[in-house]
């Protein structure tokens, strides 16, 4: 039995077979993970980016207290128009976030 494993041909063939089996299992696992990821991405395709939505809420919370001054009525009108346009779907989430950044820089 020991002579069989010490042969110069059998050892590389054994490693080749074992390596092929291991590679097969790795590829099967990779395929399963890719299928799971595709399924998750298709399910969450229409969901707004959570971090961007949270950043928008934080920006609005920072802007609103600053609008109490009389000279800031134009900024308040711009904010109301912006929120209304977003709620009606006229502007996209990234554009909404960018315009809120502009308003925040006006207020600060």
CSV table of C-alpha atoms in Angstrom, one decimal:
chain,number,residue,atom,x,y,z
A,1,UNK,CA,0.0,0.0,0.0
A,2,UNK,CA,2.9,2.3,0.8
A,3,UNK,CA,4.5,1.6,-2.5
A,4,UNK,CA,1.3,2.8,-4.3
A,5,UNK,CA,1.4,6.3,-2.7
A,6,UNK,CA,5.1,6.7,-3.2
A,7,UNK,CA,4.8,6.3,-7.0
A,8,UNK,CA,5.7,9.4,-8.9
A,9,UNK,CA,2.5,9.2,-11.0
A,10,UNK,CA,-0.1,8.4,-8.4
A,11,UNK,CA,0.7,11.3,-6.0
A,12,UNK,CA,0.1,14.1,-8.6
A,13,UNK,CA,-3.0,12.3,-9.8
A,14,UNK,CA,-4.3,12.1,-6.3
A,15,UNK,CA,-3.7,15.8,-5.8
A,16,UNK,CA,-5.4,16.5,-9.1
A,17,UNK,CA,-8.5,14.5,-8.2
A,18,UNK,CA,-8.8,16.0,-4.7
A,19,UNK,CA,-8.1,19.5,-6.0
A,20,UNK,CA,-10.8,19.1,-8.7
A,21,UNK,CA,-13.3,18.0,-6.1
A,22,UNK,CA,-12.5,20.9,-3.9
A,23,UNK,CA,-12.7,23.3,-6.8
A,24,UNK,CA,-16.1,21.8,-7.8
A,25,UNK,CA,-17.5,22.5,-4.3
A,26,UNK,CA,-16.1,26.0,-4.3
A,27,UNK,CA,-17.7,26.8,-7.6
A,28,UNK,CA,-21.0,25.4,-6.5
A,29,UNK,CA,-20.9,27.5,-3.4
A,30,UNK,CA,-20.0,30.6,-5.4
A,31,UNK,CA,-22.9,29.9,-7.8
A,32,UNK,CA,-25.4,29.7,-4.9
A,33,UNK,CA,-24.1,32.9,-3.4
A,34,UNK,CA,-24.4,34.7,-6.7
A,35,UNK,CA,-28.0,33.5,-7.1
A,36,UNK,CA,-28.8,34.7,-3.6
A,37,UNK,CA,-27.3,38.1,-4.3
A,38,UNK,CA,-29.2,38.5,-7.6
A,39,UNK,CA,-32.5,37.6,-5.8
A,40,UNK,CA,-31.8,40.1,-3.1
A,41,UNK,CA,-30.9,42.8,-5.6
A,42,UNK,CA,-34.1,42.3,-7.6
A,43,UNK,CA,-36.2,42.4,-4.5
A,44,UNK,CA,-34.6,45.7,-3.3
A,45,UNK,CA,-34.3,47.4,-6.7
A,46,UNK,CA,-37.1,49.9,-6.0
A,47,UNK,CA,-36.2,50.7,-2.4
A,48,UNK,CA,-34.7,54.2,-1.8
A,49,UNK,CA,-31.1,54.2,-0.6
A,50,UNK,CA,-31.5,54.2,3.1
A,51,UNK,CA,-28.5,56.3,4.0
A,52,UNK,CA,-29.4,59.0,1.5
A,53,UNK,CA,-32.9,59.2,2.9
A,54,UNK,CA,-31.6,59.5,6.4
A,55,UNK,CA,-29.2,62.2,5.3
A,56,UNK,CA,-32.1,64.1,3.8
A,57,UNK,CA,-34.0,63.9,7.0
A,58,UNK,CA,-31.1,65.3,8.9
A,59,UNK,CA,-30.6,68.1,6.5
A,60,UNK,CA,-34.2,69.1,6.7
A,61,UNK,CA,-34.0,69.1,10.5
A,62,UNK,CA,-31.0,71.4,10.4
A,63,UNK,CA,-32.6,73.8,7.9
A,64,UNK,CA,-36.1,74.2,9.5
A,65,UNK,CA,-35.0,75.9,12.7
A,66,UNK,CA,-33.0,78.4,10.8
A,67,UNK,CA,-36.0,79.6,8.8
A,68,UNK,CA,-37.7,81.5,11.6
A,69,UNK,CA,-36.0,84.8,10.7
A,70,UNK,CA,-37.9,87.3,8.5
A,71,UNK,CA,-35.1,87.5,6.0
A,72,UNK,CA,-35.3,83.8,5.3
A,73,UNK,CA,-38.8,83.6,3.8
A,74,UNK,CA,-37.4,83.1,0.3
A,75,UNK,CA,-35.4,80.1,1.5
A,76,UNK,CA,-38.5,78.7,3.2
A,77,UNK,CA,-40.4,79.0,0.0
A,78,UNK,CA,-37.6,77.2,-1.9
A,79,UNK,CA,-37.7,74.5,0.7
A,80,UNK,CA,-41.4,74.1,0.5
A,81,UNK,CA,-41.2,73.9,-3.3
A,82,UNK,CA,-38.4,71.4,-3.2
A,83,UNK,CA,-40.2,69.1,-0.8
A,84,UNK,CA,-43.4,69.3,-2.8
A,85,UNK,CA,-41.5,68.5,-6.1
A,86,UNK,CA,-39.9,65.5,-4.4
A,87,UNK,CA,-43.1,64.3,-3.0
A,88,UNK,CA,-44.8,64.4,-6.4
A,89,UNK,CA,-41.9,62.6,-8.0
A,90,UNK,CA,-40.7,65.5,-10.2
A,91,UNK,CA,-37.1,65.2,-9.0
A,92,UNK,CA,-34.9,62.3,-8.1
A,93,UNK,CA,-33.5,61.5,-4.7
A,94,UNK,CA,-29.9,62.5,-5.6
A,95,UNK,CA,-31.1,65.8,-7.0
A,96,UNK,CA,-33.2,66.4,-4.0
A,97,UNK,CA,-30.3,65.7,-1.7
A,98,UNK,CA,-28.0,68.0,-3.8
A,99,UNK,CA,-30.6,70.9,-3.7
A,100,UNK,CA,-31.0,70.4,0.1
A,101,UNK,CA,-27.2,70.8,0.3
A,102,UNK,CA,-27.5,74.1,-1.5
A,103,UNK,CA,-30.2,75.3,0.8
A,104,UNK,CA,-28.2,74.2,3.8
A,105,UNK,CA,-25.2,76.2,2.6
A,106,UNK,CA,-27.5,79.3,2.2
A,107,UNK,CA,-28.8,78.9,5.8
A,108,UNK,CA,-25.4,78.2,7.4
